[in-house]
Amino acid sequence: MQLLRTGDSGPAVAEVRAALREFGLLPPLAAEAPDDQYDSLVEGAVRAFQQRRGLITDGVVGAATYRALREAQWKLGDRMLGLMISAPMAGDDVFTLQERLLELGFDTGRPGGVFDAQTEKALRAFQREYGLNQDGICGPATLRALRQLGRKVTGGRPGLLREQERVRKAGPRLRGKRIVIDPGHGGPDRGVMVADVAEADLMWDLARRLEGRMAATGMEALLCRGEHSCPPEPERAAFANAAGADLLLSLHTDANHSMHAQGLATFHFGTGNGSTSTVGEALAGLIHRELVARTSMLDCGIQPRTWEMLRLTRMPAVRIEVGYLTHLGDRRKLLDPVFRDVVAEGILVAVKRLYLLGQDDQPTGTFTFQDVLARELARASNE
């Protein structure tokens, strides 16, 4: 879709303004004010909405922000909900349904606001237990039942507890674990471009280095794009889900209009209001600390986001922004193959530390690739 920003006008802007007023982010329209102008008030309201939803806070309405505006307008009960294979239903009403089913003890997986097969399975199980027609459709009768019942699961968020338990049961060995690596952009989408250096090329190279190290430990590492292709993020997430991946790692670099912006940031799924991926957050923290310690890059923090690669995946997912190509120092580091080896090693070590669960661990930044290989071989020989 066309990007909407300050200075634009037209019916699309009027639609955005109406949505922002509905959310209480814009004052009621004054009689003399135009309703189709993207002015400073609209930009401020868009920024506030983006911050609330875990989106990039740039004040510009692109595809992700527009989709979030549409999804936020749905409340549970506004429409019947069901599984649509070709165009899955998404919105805050789906998110509320998923949260409610989880509270009642039915596993929808991590609530992401998209009605998928796992949500339908959980809904059918609820309908069966409550004596309703098991059609997998959330209609009036199912809504009444959902509102009448109290919580069955207390003392924690059950979806998050299940996520943690899966990691515990997986054990400390890396062999057999399936990891999807997502090199950002690709093909005609070059990502950030500075001085003939393309984000897509750098992240492809980093992904191959990481893939090789993971394969050496016995892990199954899958790349969700080819060197010259660029599937959209929903397709990449669907690939990871279909592969039954244990983790997803998305690799990117950043850019800024200021040449002084620099540093490393990691992101995990989280809405900012309590709903988060606990394992994703833990993995993001491990990766972040390893890379900051090994690269001495500026620490830009660990942050929750609702980007599609984080929201639509069923496994813990982390997006890593390895520096700013627009910063001279970061760019010099990224162009150095030895530096990319250091980053690949740090990510691998962080994944190993996740599965160690704090046992037999080493201080951040000191665990090496050779240490990981030695431990994997030692454990294999003892089994």
mmCIF file of C-alpha atoms in Angstrom:
data_model
loop_
_atom_site.group_PDB
_atom_site.id
_atom_site.type_symbol
_atom_site.label_atom_id
_atom_site.label_comp_id
_atom_site.label_asym_id
_atom_site.label_seq_id
_atom_site.Cartn_x
_atom_site.Cartn_y
_atom_site.Cartn_z
ATOM 1 C CA MET A 1 0.000 0.000 0.000
ATOM 2 C CA GLN A 2 0.983 3.666 -0.393
ATOM 3 C CA LEU A 3 2.802 5.088 2.629
ATOM 4 C CA LEU A 4 0.887 7.822 4.439
ATOM 5 C CA ARG A 5 2.838 10.582 6.172
ATOM 6 C CA THR A 6 2.617 14.233 7.177
ATOM 7 C CA GLY A 7 1.375 16.375 4.284
ATOM 8 C CA ASP A 8 -0.708 13.646 2.625
ATOM 9 C CA SER A 9 -4.467 13.877 2.177
ATOM 10 C CA GLY A 10 -7.350 11.852 0.829
ATOM 11 C CA PRO A 11 -9.835 9.108 1.770
ATOM 12 C CA ALA A 12 -7.129 6.800 3.167
ATOM 13 C CA VAL A 13 -6.043 9.515 5.596
ATOM 14 C CA ALA A 14 -9.682 10.060 6.614
ATOM 15 C CA GLU A 15 -9.930 6.332 7.395
ATOM 16 C CA VAL A 16 -6.796 6.494 9.540
ATOM 17 C CA ARG A 17 -8.074 9.573 11.390
ATOM 18 C CA ALA A 18 -11.399 7.846 12.106
ATOM 19 C CA ALA A 19 -9.623 4.817 13.567
ATOM 20 C CA LEU A 20 -7.360 6.970 15.738
ATOM 21 C CA ARG A 21 -10.368 8.902 17.076
ATOM 22 C CA GLU A 22 -12.061 5.594 17.904
ATOM 23 C CA PHE A 23 -9.020 4.613 19.988
ATOM 24 C CA GLY A 24 -9.061 7.957 21.812
ATOM 25 C CA LEU A 25 -5.770 9.076 20.283
ATOM 26 C CA LEU A 26 -7.232 12.014 18.367
ATOM 27 C CA PRO A 27 -9.656 14.646 19.698
ATOM 28 C CA PRO A 28 -13.156 14.849 18.162
ATOM 29 C CA LEU A 29 -13.155 16.508 14.766
ATOM 30 C CA ALA A 30 -13.708 20.275 14.942
ATOM 31 C CA ALA A 31 -16.308 21.607 12.531
ATOM 32 C CA GLU A 32 -13.785 23.735 10.651
ATOM 33 C CA ALA A 33 -10.975 21.136 10.545
ATOM 34 C CA PRO A 34 -10.424 19.023 7.392
ATOM 35 C CA ASP A 35 -10.949 15.308 7.952
ATOM 36 C CA ASP A 36 -8.585 14.073 5.248
ATOM 37 C CA GLN A 37 -5.332 15.828 6.193
ATOM 38 C CA TYR A 38 -2.296 14.032 7.619
ATOM 39 C CA ASP A 39 -1.080 16.791 9.959
ATOM 40 C CA SER A 40 1.169 16.894 13.022
ATOM 41 C CA LEU A 41 -1.691 15.785 15.283
ATOM 42 C CA VAL A 42 -2.208 12.672 13.179
ATOM 43 C CA GLU A 43 1.517 11.917 13.152
ATOM 44 C CA GLY A 44 1.662 12.166 16.953
ATOM 45 C CA ALA A 45 -1.375 9.911 17.298
ATOM 46 C CA VAL A 46 0.126 7.364 14.885
ATOM 47 C CA ARG A 47 3.358 7.333 16.893
ATOM 48 C CA ALA A 48 1.389 6.746 20.105
ATOM 49 C CA PHE A 49 -0.541 3.885 18.453
ATOM 50 C CA GLN A 50 2.651 2.330 17.066
ATOM 51 C CA GLN A 51 4.309 2.470 20.479
ATOM 52 C CA ARG A 52 1.250 0.878 22.090
ATOM 53 C CA ARG A 53 1.246 -1.962 19.544
ATOM 54 C CA GLY A 54 4.986 -2.695 19.532
ATOM 55 C CA LEU A 55 5.569 -1.366 16.005
ATOM 56 C CA ILE A 56 8.355 0.802 14.659
ATOM 57 C CA THR A 57 7.521 4.273 15.979
ATOM 58 C CA ASP A 58 8.094 6.389 12.867
ATOM 59 C CA GLY A 59 4.772 8.217 12.552
ATOM 60 C CA VAL A 60 4.269 6.777 9.059
ATOM 61 C CA VAL A 61 1.338 4.525 8.156
ATOM 62 C CA GLY A 62 2.731 1.662 6.117
ATOM 63 C CA ALA A 63 1.349 -1.840 5.574
ATOM 64 C CA ALA A 64 2.104 -3.075 9.125
ATOM 65 C CA THR A 65 0.626 -0.018 10.865
ATOM 66 C CA TYR A 66 -2.444 0.032 8.619
ATOM 67 C CA ARG A 67 -3.030 -3.677 9.275
ATOM 68 C CA ALA A 68 -2.672 -3.091 13.036
ATOM 69 C CA LEU A 69 -5.178 -0.224 12.868
ATOM 70 C CA ARG A 70 -7.684 -2.506 11.162
ATOM 71 C CA GLU A 71 -7.073 -5.385 13.570
ATOM 72 C CA ALA A 72 -7.391 -3.163 16.656
ATOM 73 C CA GLN A 73 -10.940 -2.201 15.671
ATOM 74 C CA TRP A 74 -12.283 -5.731 16.197
ATOM 75 C CA LYS A 75 -13.702 -6.657 19.620
ATOM 76 C CA LEU A 76 -14.717 -10.198 20.582
ATOM 77 C CA GLY A 77 -18.342 -10.613 19.513
ATOM 78 C CA ASP A 78 -18.188 -8.214 16.571
ATOM 79 C CA ARG A 79 -18.042 -11.099 14.099
ATOM 80 C CA MET A 80 -18.050 -14.877 13.931
ATOM 81 C CA LEU A 81 -14.545 -16.321 14.069
ATOM 82 C CA GLY A 82 -13.311 -19.424 12.299
ATOM 83 C CA LEU A 83 -10.433 -20.928 10.363
ATOM 84 C CA MET A 84 -9.961 -19.388 6.908
ATOM 85 C CA ILE A 85 -7.085 -21.116 5.120
ATOM 86 C CA SER A 86 -6.561 -18.650 2.265
ATOM 87 C CA ALA A 87 -7.008 -15.464 4.318
ATOM 88 C CA PRO A 88 -6.696 -16.176 8.070
ATOM 89 C CA MET A 89 -8.808 -13.956 10.304
ATOM 90 C CA ALA A 90 -6.736 -11.578 12.439
ATOM 91 C CA GLY A 91 -7.588 -8.955 15.009
ATOM 92 C CA ASP A 92 -7.861 -8.076 18.656
ATOM 93 C CA ASP A 93 -11.005 -10.221 18.879
ATOM 94 C CA VAL A 94 -8.953 -13.290 17.898
ATOM 95 C CA PHE A 95 -6.308 -12.326 20.459
ATOM 96 C CA THR A 96 -8.988 -12.037 23.174
ATOM 97 C CA LEU A 97 -10.424 -15.432 22.196
ATOM 98 C CA GLN A 98 -6.978 -17.036 22.393
ATOM 99 C CA GLU A 99 -6.309 -15.486 25.809
ATOM 100 C CA ARG A 100 -9.718 -16.664 27.095
ATOM 101 C CA LEU A 101 -9.202 -20.230 25.892
ATOM 102 C CA LEU A 102 -5.763 -20.315 27.507
ATOM 103 C CA GLU A 103 -7.257 -19.152 30.813
ATOM 104 C CA LEU A 104 -9.727 -22.037 30.586
ATOM 105 C CA GLY A 105 -6.921 -24.551 29.998
ATOM 106 C CA PHE A 106 -7.152 -25.014 26.207
ATOM 107 C CA ASP A 107 -3.851 -24.694 24.361
ATOM 108 C CA THR A 108 -3.957 -22.146 21.531
ATOM 109 C CA GLY A 109 -0.194 -21.682 21.655
ATOM 110 C CA ARG A 110 1.197 -18.201 22.101
ATOM 111 C CA PRO A 111 -1.651 -15.723 21.456
ATOM 112 C CA GLY A 112 -0.775 -13.787 18.330
ATOM 113 C CA GLY A 113 -4.149 -12.537 17.163
ATOM 114 C CA VAL A 114 -4.352 -14.837 14.114
ATOM 115 C CA PHE A 115 -6.991 -17.595 13.959
ATOM 116 C CA ASP A 116 -4.920 -20.620 12.907
ATOM 117 C CA ALA A 117 -5.293 -24.386 13.052
ATOM 118 C CA GLN A 118 -4.113 -24.599 16.670
ATOM 119 C CA THR A 119 -6.689 -22.004 17.724
ATOM 120 C CA GLU A 120 -9.411 -23.979 15.952
ATOM 121 C CA LYS A 121 -8.276 -27.196 17.671
ATOM 122 C CA ALA A 122 -8.413 -25.504 21.091
ATOM 123 C CA LEU A 123 -11.835 -24.019 20.317
ATOM 124 C CA ARG A 124 -13.232 -27.407 19.239
ATOM 125 C CA ALA A 125 -11.893 -28.959 22.459
ATOM 126 C CA PHE A 126 -13.649 -26.266 24.482
ATOM 127 C CA GLN A 127 -16.894 -26.791 22.564
ATOM 128 C CA ARG A 128 -16.695 -30.552 23.119
ATOM 129 C CA GLU A 129 -16.141 -30.167 26.869
ATOM 130 C CA TYR A 130 -18.988 -27.658 27.217
ATOM 131 C CA GLY A 131 -21.438 -29.736 25.143
ATOM 132 C CA LEU A 132 -21.609 -27.340 22.200
ATOM 133 C CA ASN A 133 -21.631 -28.057 18.493
ATOM 134 C CA GLN A 134 -17.976 -28.829 17.682
ATOM 135 C CA ASP A 135 -17.814 -26.720 14.529
ATOM 136 C CA GLY A 136 -14.711 -24.696 15.411
ATOM 137 C CA ILE A 137 -16.689 -21.477 14.899
ATOM 138 C CA CYS A 138 -16.838 -18.842 17.626
ATOM 139 C CA GLY A 139 -20.451 -17.740 17.298
ATOM 140 C CA PRO A 140 -23.113 -16.507 19.769
ATOM 141 C CA ALA A 141 -23.512 -19.799 21.673
ATOM 142 C CA THR A 142 -19.757 -20.265 22.092
ATOM 143 C CA LEU A 143 -19.359 -16.635 23.194
ATOM 144 C CA ARG A 144 -22.045 -17.067 25.873
ATOM 145 C CA ALA A 145 -20.278 -20.158 27.186
ATOM 146 C CA LEU A 146 -16.907 -18.415 27.254
ATOM 147 C CA ARG A 147 -18.352 -15.539 29.269
ATOM 148 C CA GLN A 148 -20.100 -17.815 31.782
ATOM 149 C CA LEU A 149 -17.055 -19.848 32.780
ATOM 150 C CA GLY A 150 -14.387 -18.868 35.295
ATOM 151 C CA ARG A 151 -10.677 -19.470 34.921
ATOM 152 C CA LYS A 152 -9.348 -23.006 35.283
ATOM 153 C CA VAL A 153 -5.651 -22.132 35.113
ATOM 154 C CA THR A 154 -4.212 -19.842 37.762
ATOM 155 C CA GLY A 155 -0.778 -18.930 39.084
ATOM 156 C CA GLY A 156 0.801 -18.071 35.732
ATOM 157 C CA ARG A 157 0.153 -17.703 32.034
ATOM 158 C CA PRO A 158 -0.326 -21.295 30.799
ATOM 159 C CA GLY A 159 0.878 -20.704 27.245
ATOM 160 C CA LEU A 160 4.147 -19.303 28.529
ATOM 161 C CA LEU A 161 4.551 -22.140 31.003
ATOM 162 C CA ARG A 162 4.124 -24.653 28.174
ATOM 163 C CA GLU A 163 6.794 -22.824 26.152
ATOM 164 C CA GLN A 164 9.225 -23.038 29.064
ATOM 165 C CA GLU A 165 8.422 -26.697 29.663
ATOM 166 C CA ARG A 166 9.178 -27.570 26.021
ATOM 167 C CA VAL A 167 12.663 -26.105 26.398
ATOM 168 C CA ARG A 168 13.224 -28.012 29.643
ATOM 169 C CA LYS A 169 12.111 -31.309 28.095
ATOM 170 C CA ALA A 170 14.278 -30.747 25.006
ATOM 171 C CA GLY A 171 17.394 -31.291 27.102
ATOM 172 C CA PRO A 172 20.821 -29.652 26.867
ATOM 173 C CA ARG A 173 22.065 -31.360 23.692
ATOM 174 C CA LEU A 174 21.950 -29.383 20.455
ATOM 175 C CA ARG A 175 21.881 -32.439 18.204
ATOM 176 C CA GLY A 176 18.476 -32.896 16.608
ATOM 177 C CA LYS A 177 17.176 -29.425 17.373
ATOM 178 C CA ARG A 178 15.733 -27.630 14.366
ATOM 179 C CA ILE A 179 16.516 -23.941 13.922
ATOM 180 C CA VAL A 180 15.195 -21.692 11.159
ATOM 181 C CA ILE A 181 17.528 -18.837 10.206
ATOM 182 C CA ASP A 182 15.949 -15.837 8.495
ATOM 183 C CA PRO A 183 18.446 -13.637 6.606
ATOM 184 C CA GLY A 184 16.649 -10.293 6.255
ATOM 185 C CA HIS A 185 15.468 -9.059 2.828
ATOM 186 C CA GLY A 186 16.981 -10.732 -0.275
ATOM 187 C CA GLY A 187 16.528 -10.807 -4.038
ATOM 188 C CA PRO A 188 15.378 -7.439 -5.389
ATOM 189 C CA ASP A 189 14.852 -6.170 -1.817
ATOM 190 C CA ARG A 190 18.350 -5.164 -0.807
ATOM 191 C CA GLY A 191 17.367 -3.813 2.600
ATOM 192 C CA VAL A 192 19.604 -1.022 3.870
ATOM 193 C CA MET A 193 22.002 0.155 1.156
ATOM 194 C CA VAL A 194 25.031 2.311 1.995
ATOM 195 C CA ALA A 195 28.066 2.835 -0.256
ATOM 196 C CA ASP A 196 27.202 -0.251 -2.376
ATOM 197 C CA VAL A 197 26.954 -2.373 0.792
ATOM 198 C CA ALA A 198 23.622 -4.235 1.001
ATOM 199 C CA GLU A 199 22.028 -5.538 4.176
ATOM 200 C CA ALA A 200 20.661 -8.530 2.235
ATOM 201 C CA ASP A 201 24.144 -9.687 1.199
ATOM 202 C CA LEU A 202 25.715 -9.246 4.632
ATOM 203 C CA MET A 203 22.901 -11.094 6.387
ATOM 204 C CA TRP A 204 22.999 -13.921 3.837
ATOM 205 C CA ASP A 205 26.708 -14.364 4.543
ATOM 206 C CA LEU A 206 26.132 -14.236 8.309
ATOM 207 C CA ALA A 207 23.301 -16.765 8.012
ATOM 208 C CA ARG A 208 25.528 -19.210 6.105
ATOM 209 C CA ARG A 209 28.264 -18.891 8.729
ATOM 210 C CA LEU A 210 25.740 -19.558 11.486
ATOM 211 C CA GLU A 211 24.205 -22.442 9.528
ATOM 212 C CA GLY A 212 27.590 -24.125 9.181
ATOM 213 C CA ARG A 213 28.380 -23.899 12.879
ATOM 214 C CA MET A 214 24.967 -25.223 13.831
ATOM 215 C CA ALA A 215 25.272 -28.145 11.422
ATOM 216 C CA ALA A 216 28.650 -29.017 12.967
ATOM 217 C CA THR A 217 26.977 -29.455 16.367
ATOM 218 C CA GLY A 218 24.327 -31.783 14.925
ATOM 219 C CA MET A 219 21.556 -29.212 14.747
ATOM 220 C CA GLU A 220 19.285 -29.011 11.716
ATOM 221 C CA ALA A 221 19.609 -25.428 10.470
ATOM 222 C CA LEU A 222 17.187 -24.280 7.760
ATOM 223 C CA LEU A 223 17.320 -21.025 5.802
ATOM 224 C CA CYS A 224 13.890 -19.566 5.073
ATOM 225 C CA ARG A 225 14.983 -17.880 1.842
ATOM 226 C CA GLY A 226 17.409 -18.456 -0.991
ATOM 227 C CA GLU A 227 20.282 -16.153 -1.868
ATOM 228 C CA HIS A 228 18.291 -14.384 -4.590
ATOM 229 C CA SER A 229 14.745 -14.589 -3.232
ATOM 230 C CA CYS A 230 12.701 -12.493 -0.820
ATOM 231 C CA PRO A 231 9.505 -14.173 0.413
ATOM 232 C CA PRO A 232 7.223 -11.913 2.480
ATOM 233 C CA GLU A 233 7.422 -12.239 6.247
ATOM 234 C CA PRO A 234 4.130 -14.216 6.607
ATOM 235 C CA GLU A 235 5.545 -16.828 4.205
ATOM 236 C CA ARG A 236 8.797 -17.012 6.165
ATOM 237 C CA ALA A 237 6.840 -17.478 9.394
ATOM 238 C CA ALA A 238 4.672 -20.141 7.744
ATOM 239 C CA PHE A 239 7.820 -21.962 6.587
ATOM 240 C CA ALA A 240 9.160 -22.040 10.156
ATOM 241 C CA ASN A 241 5.811 -23.249 11.497
ATOM 242 C CA ALA A 242 5.505 -25.983 8.852
ATOM 243 C CA ALA A 243 9.080 -27.098 9.563
ATOM 244 C CA GLY A 244 8.237 -27.554 13.242
ATOM 245 C CA ALA A 245 11.232 -25.416 14.197
ATOM 246 C CA ASP A 246 12.338 -25.180 17.802
ATOM 247 C CA LEU A 247 13.617 -21.608 17.387
ATOM 248 C CA LEU A 248 13.694 -18.884 14.742
ATOM 249 C CA LEU A 249 16.535 -16.367 14.386
ATOM 250 C CA SER A 250 15.970 -13.348 12.127
ATOM 251 C CA LEU A 251 19.101 -11.421 11.087
ATOM 252 C CA HIS A 252 19.060 -7.729 10.141
ATOM 253 C CA THR A 253 21.030 -4.504 10.247
ATOM 254 C CA ASP A 254 19.548 -1.097 10.962
ATOM 255 C CA ALA A 255 19.723 2.409 9.464
ATOM 256 C CA ASN A 256 19.064 5.939 10.640
ATOM 257 C CA HIS A 257 19.051 9.401 9.120
ATOM 258 C CA SER A 258 21.631 10.336 11.768
ATOM 259 C CA MET A 259 25.128 9.053 11.034
ATOM 260 C CA HIS A 260 25.727 8.867 14.794
ATOM 261 C CA ALA A 261 23.108 6.153 15.431
ATOM 262 C CA GLN A 262 24.871 2.874 16.162
ATOM 263 C CA GLY A 263 24.725 -0.329 18.178
ATOM 264 C CA LEU A 264 23.113 -3.696 18.632
ATOM 265 C CA ALA A 265 19.486 -4.435 19.538
ATOM 266 C CA THR A 266 17.507 -7.667 19.903
ATOM 267 C CA PHE A 267 13.752 -8.122 19.731
ATOM 268 C CA HIS A 268 11.290 -10.787 20.882
ATOM 269 C CA PHE A 269 7.531 -11.156 20.658
ATOM 270 C CA GLY A 270 5.734 -8.969 23.159
ATOM 271 C CA THR A 271 2.846 -6.522 23.141
ATOM 272 C CA GLY A 272 4.233 -4.336 25.894
ATOM 273 C CA ASN A 273 1.178 -4.930 28.082
ATOM 274 C CA GLY A 274 1.959 -8.322 29.572
ATOM 275 C CA SER A 275 1.697 -10.745 26.659
ATOM 276 C CA THR A 276 5.162 -11.962 25.758
ATOM 277 C CA SER A 277 7.196 -14.997 24.764
ATOM 278 C CA THR A 278 9.168 -15.816 27.896
ATOM 279 C CA VAL A 279 11.554 -18.161 26.099
ATOM 280 C CA GLY A 280 11.917 -15.680 23.245
ATOM 281 C CA GLU A 281 12.721 -12.953 25.753
ATOM 282 C CA ALA A 282 15.242 -15.203 27.508
ATOM 283 C CA LEU A 283 16.921 -16.131 24.211
ATOM 284 C CA ALA A 284 16.999 -12.476 23.115
ATOM 285 C CA GLY A 285 18.725 -11.626 26.398
ATOM 286 C CA LEU A 286 21.299 -14.393 26.010
ATOM 287 C CA ILE A 287 22.090 -13.432 22.416
ATOM 288 C CA HIS A 288 22.238 -9.746 23.267
ATOM 289 C CA ARG A 289 24.622 -10.160 26.177
ATOM 290 C CA GLU A 290 26.896 -12.508 24.228
ATOM 291 C CA LEU A 291 27.154 -10.171 21.252
ATOM 292 C CA VAL A 292 27.637 -7.007 23.306
ATOM 293 C CA ALA A 293 30.422 -8.730 25.249
ATOM 294 C CA ARG A 294 32.116 -10.128 22.129
ATOM 295 C CA THR A 295 31.774 -7.154 19.754
ATOM 296 C CA SER A 296 31.871 -4.135 22.112
ATOM 297 C CA MET A 297 28.998 -2.641 20.087
ATOM 298 C CA LEU A 298 26.793 -0.021 21.736
ATOM 299 C CA ASP A 299 24.047 -1.692 23.791
ATOM 300 C CA CYS A 300 20.686 -0.624 22.325
ATOM 301 C CA GLY A 301 18.692 -2.989 24.519
ATOM 302 C CA ILE A 302 16.266 -5.902 24.366
ATOM 303 C CA GLN A 303 12.783 -4.913 23.298
ATOM 304 C CA PRO A 304 9.340 -6.507 22.739
ATOM 305 C CA ARG A 305 7.718 -6.083 19.330
ATOM 306 C CA THR A 306 4.714 -7.446 17.431
ATOM 307 C CA TRP A 307 6.409 -7.636 14.022
ATOM 308 C CA GLU A 308 5.033 -10.408 11.818
ATOM 309 C CA MET A 309 8.080 -12.684 12.072
ATOM 310 C CA LEU A 310 7.782 -12.581 15.859
ATOM 311 C CA ARG A 311 3.984 -12.676 16.076
ATOM 312 C CA LEU A 312 3.104 -15.273 13.439
ATOM 313 C CA THR A 313 5.676 -17.891 14.434
ATOM 314 C CA ARG A 314 4.680 -20.661 16.814
ATOM 315 C CA MET A 315 8.167 -21.123 18.253
ATOM 316 C CA PRO A 316 10.308 -18.661 20.254
ATOM 317 C CA ALA A 317 11.668 -16.136 17.756
ATOM 318 C CA VAL A 318 14.300 -13.436 18.036
ATOM 319 C CA ARG A 319 15.219 -10.649 15.628
ATOM 320 C CA ILE A 320 18.796 -9.398 15.862
ATOM 321 C CA GLU A 321 19.715 -5.949 14.518
ATOM 322 C CA VAL A 322 23.492 -6.208 14.148
ATOM 323 C CA GLY A 323 24.566 -2.584 14.039
ATOM 324 C CA TYR A 324 23.745 0.348 11.747
ATOM 325 C CA LEU A 325 25.026 0.307 8.184
ATOM 326 C CA THR A 326 24.640 4.094 8.249
ATOM 327 C CA HIS A 327 27.276 4.308 11.024
ATOM 328 C CA LEU A 328 30.856 4.213 9.772
ATOM 329 C CA GLY A 329 32.205 2.171 12.692
ATOM 330 C CA ASP A 330 29.413 -0.417 12.611
ATOM 331 C CA ARG A 331 29.721 -0.715 8.828
ATOM 332 C CA ARG A 332 33.460 -1.356 9.034
ATOM 333 C CA LYS A 333 32.847 -4.127 11.532
ATOM 334 C CA LEU A 334 30.112 -5.747 9.441
ATOM 335 C CA LEU A 335 32.332 -5.743 6.349
ATOM 336 C CA ASP A 336 34.974 -7.757 8.233
ATOM 337 C CA PRO A 337 34.483 -11.550 7.789
ATOM 338 C CA VAL A 338 36.195 -12.163 11.139
ATOM 339 C CA PHE A 339 33.590 -9.967 12.827
ATOM 340 C CA ARG A 340 30.757 -11.943 11.189
ATOM 341 C CA ASP A 341 32.392 -15.140 12.498
ATOM 342 C CA VAL A 342 32.360 -13.640 16.003
ATOM 343 C CA VAL A 343 28.657 -12.796 15.675
ATOM 344 C CA ALA A 344 27.813 -16.305 14.404
ATOM 345 C CA GLU A 345 29.721 -17.873 17.312
ATOM 346 C CA GLY A 346 27.988 -15.616 19.837
ATOM 347 C CA ILE A 347 24.531 -16.542 18.543
ATOM 348 C CA LEU A 348 25.336 -20.268 18.601
ATOM 349 C CA VAL A 349 26.690 -20.065 22.145
ATOM 350 C CA ALA A 350 23.560 -18.196 23.258
ATOM 351 C CA VAL A 351 21.347 -20.971 21.852
ATOM 352 C CA LYS A 352 23.438 -23.556 23.734
ATOM 353 C CA ARG A 353 23.125 -21.521 26.939
ATOM 354 C CA LEU A 354 19.340 -21.425 26.507
ATOM 355 C CA TYR A 355 19.163 -25.219 26.591
ATOM 356 C CA LEU A 356 21.670 -25.534 29.441
ATOM 357 C CA LEU A 357 19.133 -23.768 31.692
ATOM 358 C CA GLY A 358 21.947 -22.270 33.729
ATOM 359 C CA GLN A 359 23.663 -25.603 34.482
ATOM 360 C CA ASP A 360 27.397 -26.115 33.732
ATOM 361 C CA ASP A 361 27.468 -22.691 32.124
ATOM 362 C CA GLN A 362 30.346 -20.254 31.680
ATOM 363 C CA PRO A 363 30.576 -16.458 32.043
ATOM 364 C CA THR A 364 29.134 -14.398 29.195
ATOM 365 C CA GLY A 365 31.563 -13.939 26.314
ATOM 366 C CA THR A 366 33.918 -16.757 27.316
ATOM 367 C CA PHE A 367 32.138 -19.825 25.889
ATOM 368 C CA THR A 368 33.658 -20.686 22.479
ATOM 369 C CA PHE A 369 32.512 -22.688 19.478
ATOM 370 C CA GLN A 370 35.147 -25.304 20.297
ATOM 371 C CA ASP A 371 33.758 -25.527 23.854
ATOM 372 C CA VAL A 372 30.294 -26.189 22.437
ATOM 373 C CA LEU A 373 31.612 -28.897 20.081
ATOM 374 C CA ALA A 374 33.575 -30.553 22.892
ATOM 375 C CA ARG A 375 30.538 -30.674 25.128
ATOM 376 C CA GLU A 376 28.346 -32.087 22.384
ATOM 377 C CA LEU A 377 30.896 -34.843 21.646
ATOM 378 C CA ALA A 378 31.374 -35.622 25.320
ATOM 379 C CA ARG A 379 27.639 -35.912 25.918
ATOM 380 C CA ALA A 380 27.224 -38.097 22.832
ATOM 381 C CA SER A 381 29.945 -40.489 24.007
ATOM 382 C CA ASN A 382 28.291 -40.799 27.417
ATOM 383 C CA GLU A 383 24.939 -41.807 25.988
#
